[in-house]
């Protein structure tokens, strides 16, 4: 098991929260990918809206886009702070799994 350091040296206080193991590094990459898809796709849909529909459906579409962008931001934050996260990463993975299962 390799350990990656974000600052290439052990901190003076011996705090290992800046070190990330292999599985966390893979999870970090996946979270950044989910964040990029959520934020960019959500902002694009927010800009485009729901074409040729009623105002009520457009409002629902934009509300769901807000949730999509919010999940992207949470995934980005979890990816940045992955060494300190435990349960949050698993909850985000469960949400992604539910999205993929519906397709």
Short mmCIF file of C-alpha atoms in Angstrom, two decimals:
data_model
loop_
_atom_site.label_atom_id
_atom_site.label_comp_id
_atom_site.label_asym_id
_atom_site.label_seq_id
_atom_site.Cartn_x
_atom_site.Cartn_y
_atom_site.Cartn_z
CA UNK A 1 0.00 0.00 0.00
CA UNK A 2 1.50 3.29 -1.09
CA UNK A 3 0.87 6.57 0.70
CA UNK A 4 0.71 9.84 -1.22
CA UNK A 5 1.65 13.07 0.45
CA UNK A 6 0.18 16.37 -0.60
CA UNK A 7 3.20 18.31 0.63
CA UNK A 8 5.89 15.62 0.04
CA UNK A 9 7.05 15.58 3.67
CA UNK A 10 5.70 14.42 7.00
CA UNK A 11 4.14 17.33 8.90
CA UNK A 12 6.12 18.45 11.98
CA UNK A 13 3.26 17.58 14.35
CA UNK A 14 3.00 14.05 12.92
CA UNK A 15 -0.59 14.61 11.74
CA UNK A 16 -1.28 12.04 9.02
CA UNK A 17 -4.54 13.57 7.78
CA UNK A 18 -2.67 15.06 4.81
CA UNK A 19 -1.60 11.60 3.62
CA UNK A 20 -3.80 9.64 1.26
CA UNK A 21 -3.60 5.88 0.60
CA UNK A 22 -4.14 4.21 -2.80
CA UNK A 23 -7.84 3.47 -2.36
CA UNK A 24 -8.48 7.05 -1.28
CA UNK A 25 -6.56 8.33 -4.30
CA UNK A 26 -8.78 6.28 -6.63
CA UNK A 27 -11.87 7.48 -4.79
CA UNK A 28 -10.61 11.07 -5.03
CA UNK A 29 -10.28 10.78 -8.81
CA UNK A 30 -13.81 9.36 -9.06
CA UNK A 31 -15.20 12.15 -6.87
CA UNK A 32 -13.50 14.79 -9.02
CA UNK A 33 -14.98 13.17 -12.12
CA UNK A 34 -18.46 13.16 -10.56
CA UNK A 35 -17.97 16.79 -9.53
CA UNK A 36 -16.93 17.84 -13.04
CA UNK A 37 -19.93 16.10 -14.60
CA UNK A 38 -22.37 17.46 -12.01
CA UNK A 39 -21.19 21.05 -12.08
CA UNK A 40 -20.60 21.43 -15.83
CA UNK A 41 -23.67 19.44 -16.87
CA UNK A 42 -25.85 21.15 -14.31
CA UNK A 43 -24.77 24.65 -15.27
CA UNK A 44 -25.29 23.86 -18.95
CA UNK A 45 -28.82 22.62 -18.27
CA UNK A 46 -29.49 25.65 -16.09
CA UNK A 47 -28.49 27.89 -18.98
CA UNK A 48 -30.46 25.95 -21.62
CA UNK A 49 -33.55 25.23 -19.53
CA UNK A 50 -36.26 22.81 -20.65
CA UNK A 51 -36.96 23.59 -24.32
CA UNK A 52 -40.52 23.89 -25.64
CA UNK A 53 -42.44 23.15 -22.47
CA UNK A 54 -44.61 24.88 -19.90
CA UNK A 55 -43.22 27.18 -17.26
CA UNK A 56 -44.12 24.71 -14.52
CA UNK A 57 -42.02 21.92 -16.05
CA UNK A 58 -39.18 24.36 -16.66
CA UNK A 59 -39.21 25.27 -12.95
CA UNK A 60 -39.05 21.59 -11.95
CA UNK A 61 -36.20 21.05 -14.41
CA UNK A 62 -34.21 23.98 -13.00
CA UNK A 63 -34.85 22.78 -9.43
CA UNK A 64 -33.41 19.36 -10.29
CA UNK A 65 -30.45 21.10 -11.94
CA UNK A 66 -29.79 22.84 -8.62
CA UNK A 67 -29.67 19.47 -6.88
CA UNK A 68 -27.31 18.18 -9.60
CA UNK A 69 -24.95 21.15 -9.18
CA UNK A 70 -25.15 20.80 -5.39
CA UNK A 71 -24.12 17.14 -5.59
CA UNK A 72 -21.23 18.20 -7.81
CA UNK A 73 -20.05 20.77 -5.27
CA UNK A 74 -20.33 18.28 -2.40
CA UNK A 75 -18.37 15.71 -4.42
CA UNK A 76 -15.67 18.30 -5.13
CA UNK A 77 -15.39 19.17 -1.45
CA UNK A 78 -15.29 15.50 -0.43
CA UNK A 79 -12.57 14.84 -3.00
CA UNK A 80 -10.44 17.68 -1.68
CA UNK A 81 -10.84 16.62 1.96
CA UNK A 82 -10.92 12.85 1.42
CA UNK A 83 -8.34 12.09 4.11
CA UNK A 84 -10.77 13.45 6.74
CA UNK A 85 -13.97 11.90 5.33
CA UNK A 86 -15.44 8.56 6.30
CA UNK A 87 -19.16 8.07 5.92
CA UNK A 88 -19.75 11.00 3.55
CA UNK A 89 -17.86 9.33 0.71
CA UNK A 90 -19.96 6.18 1.06
CA UNK A 91 -23.19 8.21 1.07
CA UNK A 92 -22.11 10.00 -2.12
CA UNK A 93 -21.26 6.66 -3.72
CA UNK A 94 -24.70 5.35 -2.77
CA UNK A 95 -26.30 8.33 -4.53
CA UNK A 96 -24.27 7.73 -7.68
CA UNK A 97 -25.14 4.02 -7.55
CA UNK A 98 -28.85 4.87 -7.36
CA UNK A 99 -28.52 7.19 -10.39
CA UNK A 100 -26.81 4.48 -12.44
CA UNK A 101 -29.34 1.84 -11.39
CA UNK A 102 -32.23 3.94 -12.75
CA UNK A 103 -30.70 4.15 -16.23
#
